[in-house]
């Protein structure tokens, strides 16, 4: 399978715990995006990387959230001290560097439930 | 700020009907995406276009850059087309901004 891979697919955690999600993009893609999606809403931008550089972060990304892409390949999204409001699906997507526009490929998402 | 609005929010159709979903965006863009999301979350990219029209099977996407508007058409709709369709625009920041989606149910 050469698509975007995310894991875990589902995570239930207690409030206050830390969680980490991993994304493996399509191998030649140098752009990697993280989005969050809640029920009835479209994906909301969180952050993106070009290679290993994190180029932009949304104001949605509080200081409890951190994302890394250490070698420009896979990425991790960590949420510290989870709150119930963090319950959502976290989507990873990848693409080639934007020129006139490139198709963006999404992973299956990682569902987070904070209880 | 780039904002994306879709209409309708919900759509119900009978099998075989012609379906149109609309998308409006607020700033000049370099590209526009149409995505399909099935229950359970998986998202598939249907189209990426920056001008004119694209067709793939029974799906047609059009864009009018001057009016900042795009449409997704489904001809001869089928129950397997039931999904959420999401429009996303790409502005100068090259970060796709997505709408809330249109939930489509096609009854047999």
PDB file of N, CA and C in Angstrom, chain A residues 29-73:
ATOM      1  N   UNK A  29       6.417  12.467  -1.335  1.00  0.00           N
ATOM      2  CA  UNK A  29       5.754  13.724  -1.019  1.00  0.00           C
ATOM      3  C   UNK A  29       6.534  14.504   0.029  1.00  0.00           C
ATOM      4  N   UNK A  30       6.795  15.766  -0.272  1.00  0.00           N
ATOM      5  CA  UNK A  30       7.559  16.555   0.677  1.00  0.00           C
ATOM      6  C   UNK A  30       6.694  17.475   1.528  1.00  0.00           C
ATOM      7  N   UNK A  31       5.418  17.584   1.205  1.00  0.00           N
ATOM      8  CA  UNK A  31       4.511  18.357   2.041  1.00  0.00           C
ATOM      9  C   UNK A  31       3.646  17.413   2.856  1.00  0.00           C
ATOM     10  N   UNK A  32       3.497  17.748   4.118  1.00  0.00           N
ATOM     11  CA  UNK A  32       2.678  16.940   5.013  1.00  0.00           C
ATOM     12  C   UNK A  32       1.825  17.880   5.857  1.00  0.00           C
ATOM     13  N   UNK A  33       0.539  17.591   5.896  1.00  0.00           N
ATOM     14  CA  UNK A  33      -0.426  18.442   6.594  1.00  0.00           C
ATOM     15  C   UNK A  33      -1.101  17.642   7.703  1.00  0.00           C
ATOM     16  N   UNK A  34      -1.435  18.327   8.771  1.00  0.00           N
ATOM     17  CA  UNK A  34      -2.307  17.776   9.800  1.00  0.00           C
ATOM     18  C   UNK A  34      -3.579  18.625   9.852  1.00  0.00           C
ATOM     19  N   UNK A  35      -4.705  17.931   9.862  1.00  0.00           N
ATOM     20  CA  UNK A  35      -6.006  18.573   9.984  1.00  0.00           C
ATOM     21  C   UNK A  35      -6.759  17.902  11.128  1.00  0.00           C
ATOM     22  N   UNK A  36      -7.730  18.611  11.655  1.00  0.00           N
ATOM     23  CA  UNK A  36      -8.632  18.045  12.657  1.00  0.00           C
ATOM     24  C   UNK A  36     -10.056  18.157  12.120  1.00  0.00           C
ATOM     25  N   UNK A  37     -10.843  17.117  12.353  1.00  0.00           N
ATOM     26  CA  UNK A  37     -12.222  17.122  11.877  1.00  0.00           C
ATOM     27  C   UNK A  37     -13.150  16.657  12.977  1.00  0.00           C
ATOM     28  N   UNK A  38     -14.170  17.450  13.256  1.00  0.00           N
ATOM     29  CA  UNK A  38     -15.206  17.050  14.190  1.00  0.00           C
ATOM     30  C   UNK A  38     -16.493  16.786  13.430  1.00  0.00           C
ATOM     31  N   UNK A  39     -17.435  16.160  14.103  1.00  0.00           N
ATOM     32  CA  UNK A  39     -18.659  15.716  13.450  1.00  0.00           C
ATOM     33  C   UNK A  39     -19.378  16.885  12.779  1.00  0.00           C
ATOM     34  N   UNK A  40     -19.707  16.714  11.516  1.00  0.00           N
ATOM     35  CA  UNK A  40     -20.460  17.721  10.793  1.00  0.00           C
ATOM     36  C   UNK A  40     -19.639  18.880  10.273  1.00  0.00           C
ATOM     37  N   UNK A  41     -18.332  18.797  10.479  1.00  0.00           N
ATOM     38  CA  UNK A  41     -17.459  19.872  10.013  1.00  0.00           C
ATOM     39  C   UNK A  41     -16.479  19.337   8.979  1.00  0.00           C
ATOM     40  N   UNK A  42     -15.942  20.258   8.193  1.00  0.00           N
ATOM     41  CA  UNK A  42     -14.878  19.865   7.289  1.00  0.00           C
ATOM     42  C   UNK A  42     -13.551  19.827   8.014  1.00  0.00           C
ATOM     43  N   UNK A  43     -12.528  19.339   7.368  1.00  0.00           N
ATOM     44  CA  UNK A  43     -11.201  19.322   7.995  1.00  0.00           C
ATOM     45  C   UNK A  43     -10.713  20.740   8.284  1.00  0.00           C
ATOM     46  N   UNK A  44     -10.191  20.949   9.503  1.00  0.00           N
ATOM     47  CA  UNK A  44      -9.638  22.253   9.902  1.00  0.00           C
ATOM     48  C   UNK A  44      -8.124  22.136   9.961  1.00  0.00           C
ATOM     49  N   UNK A  45      -7.461  23.072   9.338  1.00  0.00           N
ATOM     50  CA  UNK A  45      -6.003  23.047   9.265  1.00  0.00           C
ATOM     51  C   UNK A  45      -5.379  23.217  10.637  1.00  0.00           C
ATOM     52  N   UNK A  46      -4.379  22.379  10.913  1.00  0.00           N
ATOM     53  CA  UNK A  46      -3.611  22.511  12.156  1.00  0.00           C
ATOM     54  C   UNK A  46      -2.194  22.996  11.877  1.00  0.00           C
ATOM     55  N   UNK A  47      -1.480  22.275  11.012  1.00  0.00           N
ATOM     56  CA  UNK A  47      -0.094  22.624  10.737  1.00  0.00           C
ATOM     57  C   UNK A  47       0.363  21.916   9.476  1.00  0.00           C
ATOM     58  N   UNK A  48       1.484  22.391   8.904  1.00  0.00           N
ATOM     59  CA  UNK A  48       2.051  21.652   7.794  1.00  0.00           C
ATOM     60  C   UNK A  48       3.571  21.756   7.780  1.00  0.00           C
ATOM     61  N   UNK A  49       4.155  20.769   7.149  1.00  0.00           N
ATOM     62  CA  UNK A  49       5.605  20.667   7.002  1.00  0.00           C
ATOM     63  C   UNK A  49       5.961  20.645   5.526  1.00  0.00           C
ATOM     64  N   UNK A  50       7.065  21.259   5.225  1.00  0.00           N
ATOM     65  CA  UNK A  50       7.695  21.041   3.931  1.00  0.00           C
ATOM     66  C   UNK A  50       9.048  20.414   4.260  1.00  0.00           C
ATOM     67  N   UNK A  51       9.195  19.184   3.849  1.00  0.00           N
ATOM     68  CA  UNK A  51      10.317  18.356   4.308  1.00  0.00           C
ATOM     69  C   UNK A  51      10.266  18.327   5.839  1.00  0.00           C
ATOM     70  N   UNK A  52      11.364  18.653   6.517  1.00  0.00           N
ATOM     71  CA  UNK A  52      11.342  18.575   7.977  1.00  0.00           C
ATOM     72  C   UNK A  52      10.951  19.892   8.641  1.00  0.00           C
ATOM     73  N   UNK A  53      10.779  20.931   7.848  1.00  0.00           N
ATOM     74  CA  UNK A  53      10.483  22.259   8.404  1.00  0.00           C
ATOM     75  C   UNK A  53       8.978  22.458   8.607  1.00  0.00           C
ATOM     76  N   UNK A  54       8.628  22.843   9.831  1.00  0.00           N
ATOM     77  CA  UNK A  54       7.232  23.166  10.124  1.00  0.00           C
ATOM     78  C   UNK A  54       7.016  24.623   9.740  1.00  0.00           C
ATOM     79  N   UNK A  55       6.263  24.852   8.675  1.00  0.00           N
ATOM     80  CA  UNK A  55       6.193  26.190   8.093  1.00  0.00           C
ATOM     81  C   UNK A  55       5.033  27.031   8.608  1.00  0.00           C
ATOM     82  N   UNK A  56       3.985  26.409   9.050  1.00  0.00           N
ATOM     83  CA  UNK A  56       2.859  27.189   9.548  1.00  0.00           C
ATOM     84  C   UNK A  56       2.064  26.370  10.549  1.00  0.00           C
ATOM     85  N   UNK A  57       1.565  27.092  11.551  1.00  0.00           N
ATOM     86  CA  UNK A  57       0.709  26.473  12.563  1.00  0.00           C
ATOM     87  C   UNK A  57      -0.549  27.308  12.711  1.00  0.00           C
ATOM     88  N   UNK A  58      -1.679  26.653  12.811  1.00  0.00           N
ATOM     89  CA  UNK A  58      -2.945  27.334  13.021  1.00  0.00           C
ATOM     90  C   UNK A  58      -3.058  27.800  14.469  1.00  0.00           C
ATOM     91  N   UNK A  59      -3.890  28.808  14.676  1.00  0.00           N
ATOM     92  CA  UNK A  59      -4.157  29.229  16.057  1.00  0.00           C
ATOM     93  C   UNK A  59      -4.932  28.154  16.818  1.00  0.00           C
ATOM     94  N   UNK A  60      -5.495  27.185  16.069  1.00  0.00           N
ATOM     95  CA  UNK A  60      -6.158  26.058  16.735  1.00  0.00           C
ATOM     96  C   UNK A  60      -5.158  25.196  17.492  1.00  0.00           C
ATOM     97  N   UNK A  61      -3.894  25.286  17.082  1.00  0.00           N
ATOM     98  CA  UNK A  61      -2.869  24.425  17.666  1.00  0.00           C
ATOM     99  C   UNK A  61      -2.346  25.077  18.938  1.00  0.00           C
ATOM    100  N   UNK A  62      -2.979  24.704  20.069  1.00  0.00           N
ATOM    101  CA  UNK A  62      -2.564  25.291  21.339  1.00  0.00           C
ATOM    102  C   UNK A  62      -1.196  24.750  21.730  1.00  0.00           C
ATOM    103  N   UNK A  63      -0.661  25.284  22.833  1.00  0.00           N
ATOM    104  CA  UNK A  63       0.676  24.852  23.241  1.00  0.00           C
ATOM    105  C   UNK A  63       0.677  23.421  23.777  1.00  0.00           C
ATOM    106  N   UNK A  64      -0.495  22.814  23.892  1.00  0.00           N
ATOM    107  CA  UNK A  64      -0.527  21.395  24.289  1.00  0.00           C
ATOM    108  C   UNK A  64      -0.270  20.482  23.089  1.00  0.00           C
ATOM    109  N   UNK A  65      -0.323  21.055  21.900  1.00  0.00           N
ATOM    110  CA  UNK A  65      -0.126  20.286  20.674  1.00  0.00           C
ATOM    111  C   UNK A  65       1.286  20.527  20.157  1.00  0.00           C
ATOM    112  N   UNK A  66       1.933  19.454  19.733  1.00  0.00           N
ATOM    113  CA  UNK A  66       3.221  19.620  19.073  1.00  0.00           C
ATOM    114  C   UNK A  66       3.329  18.598  17.953  1.00  0.00           C
ATOM    115  N   UNK A  67       3.913  19.025  16.858  1.00  0.00           N
ATOM    116  CA  UNK A  67       4.083  18.146  15.710  1.00  0.00           C
ATOM    117  C   UNK A  67       5.533  18.189  15.283  1.00  0.00           C
ATOM    118  N   UNK A  68       5.991  17.043  14.815  1.00  0.00           N
ATOM    119  CA  UNK A  68       7.369  16.939  14.343  1.00  0.00           C
ATOM    120  C   UNK A  68       7.408  16.132  13.062  1.00  0.00           C
ATOM    121  N   UNK A  69       8.443  16.392  12.302  1.00  0.00           N
ATOM    122  CA  UNK A  69       8.723  15.568  11.127  1.00  0.00           C
ATOM    123  C   UNK A  69      10.241  15.507  11.016  1.00  0.00           C
ATOM    124  N   UNK A  70      10.863  14.746  11.893  1.00  0.00           N
ATOM    125  CA  UNK A  70      12.308  14.843  12.116  1.00  0.00           C
ATOM    126  C   UNK A  70      13.192  14.591  10.897  1.00  0.00           C
ATOM    127  N   UNK A  71      12.832  13.696  10.046  1.00  0.00           N
ATOM    128  CA  UNK A  71      13.705  13.399   8.910  1.00  0.00           C
ATOM    129  C   UNK A  71      13.019  13.700   7.591  1.00  0.00           C
ATOM    130  N   UNK A  72      11.964  14.471   7.674  1.00  0.00           N
ATOM    131  CA  UNK A  72      11.249  14.801   6.450  1.00  0.00           C
ATOM    132  C   UNK A  72      10.460  13.647   5.881  1.00  0.00           C
ATOM    133  N   UNK A  73      10.270  12.608   6.690  1.00  0.00           N
ATOM    134  CA  UNK A  73       9.475  11.478   6.191  1.00  0.00           C
ATOM    135  C   UNK A  73       8.206  11.377   7.030  1.00  0.00           C
TER     136      UNK A  73
END
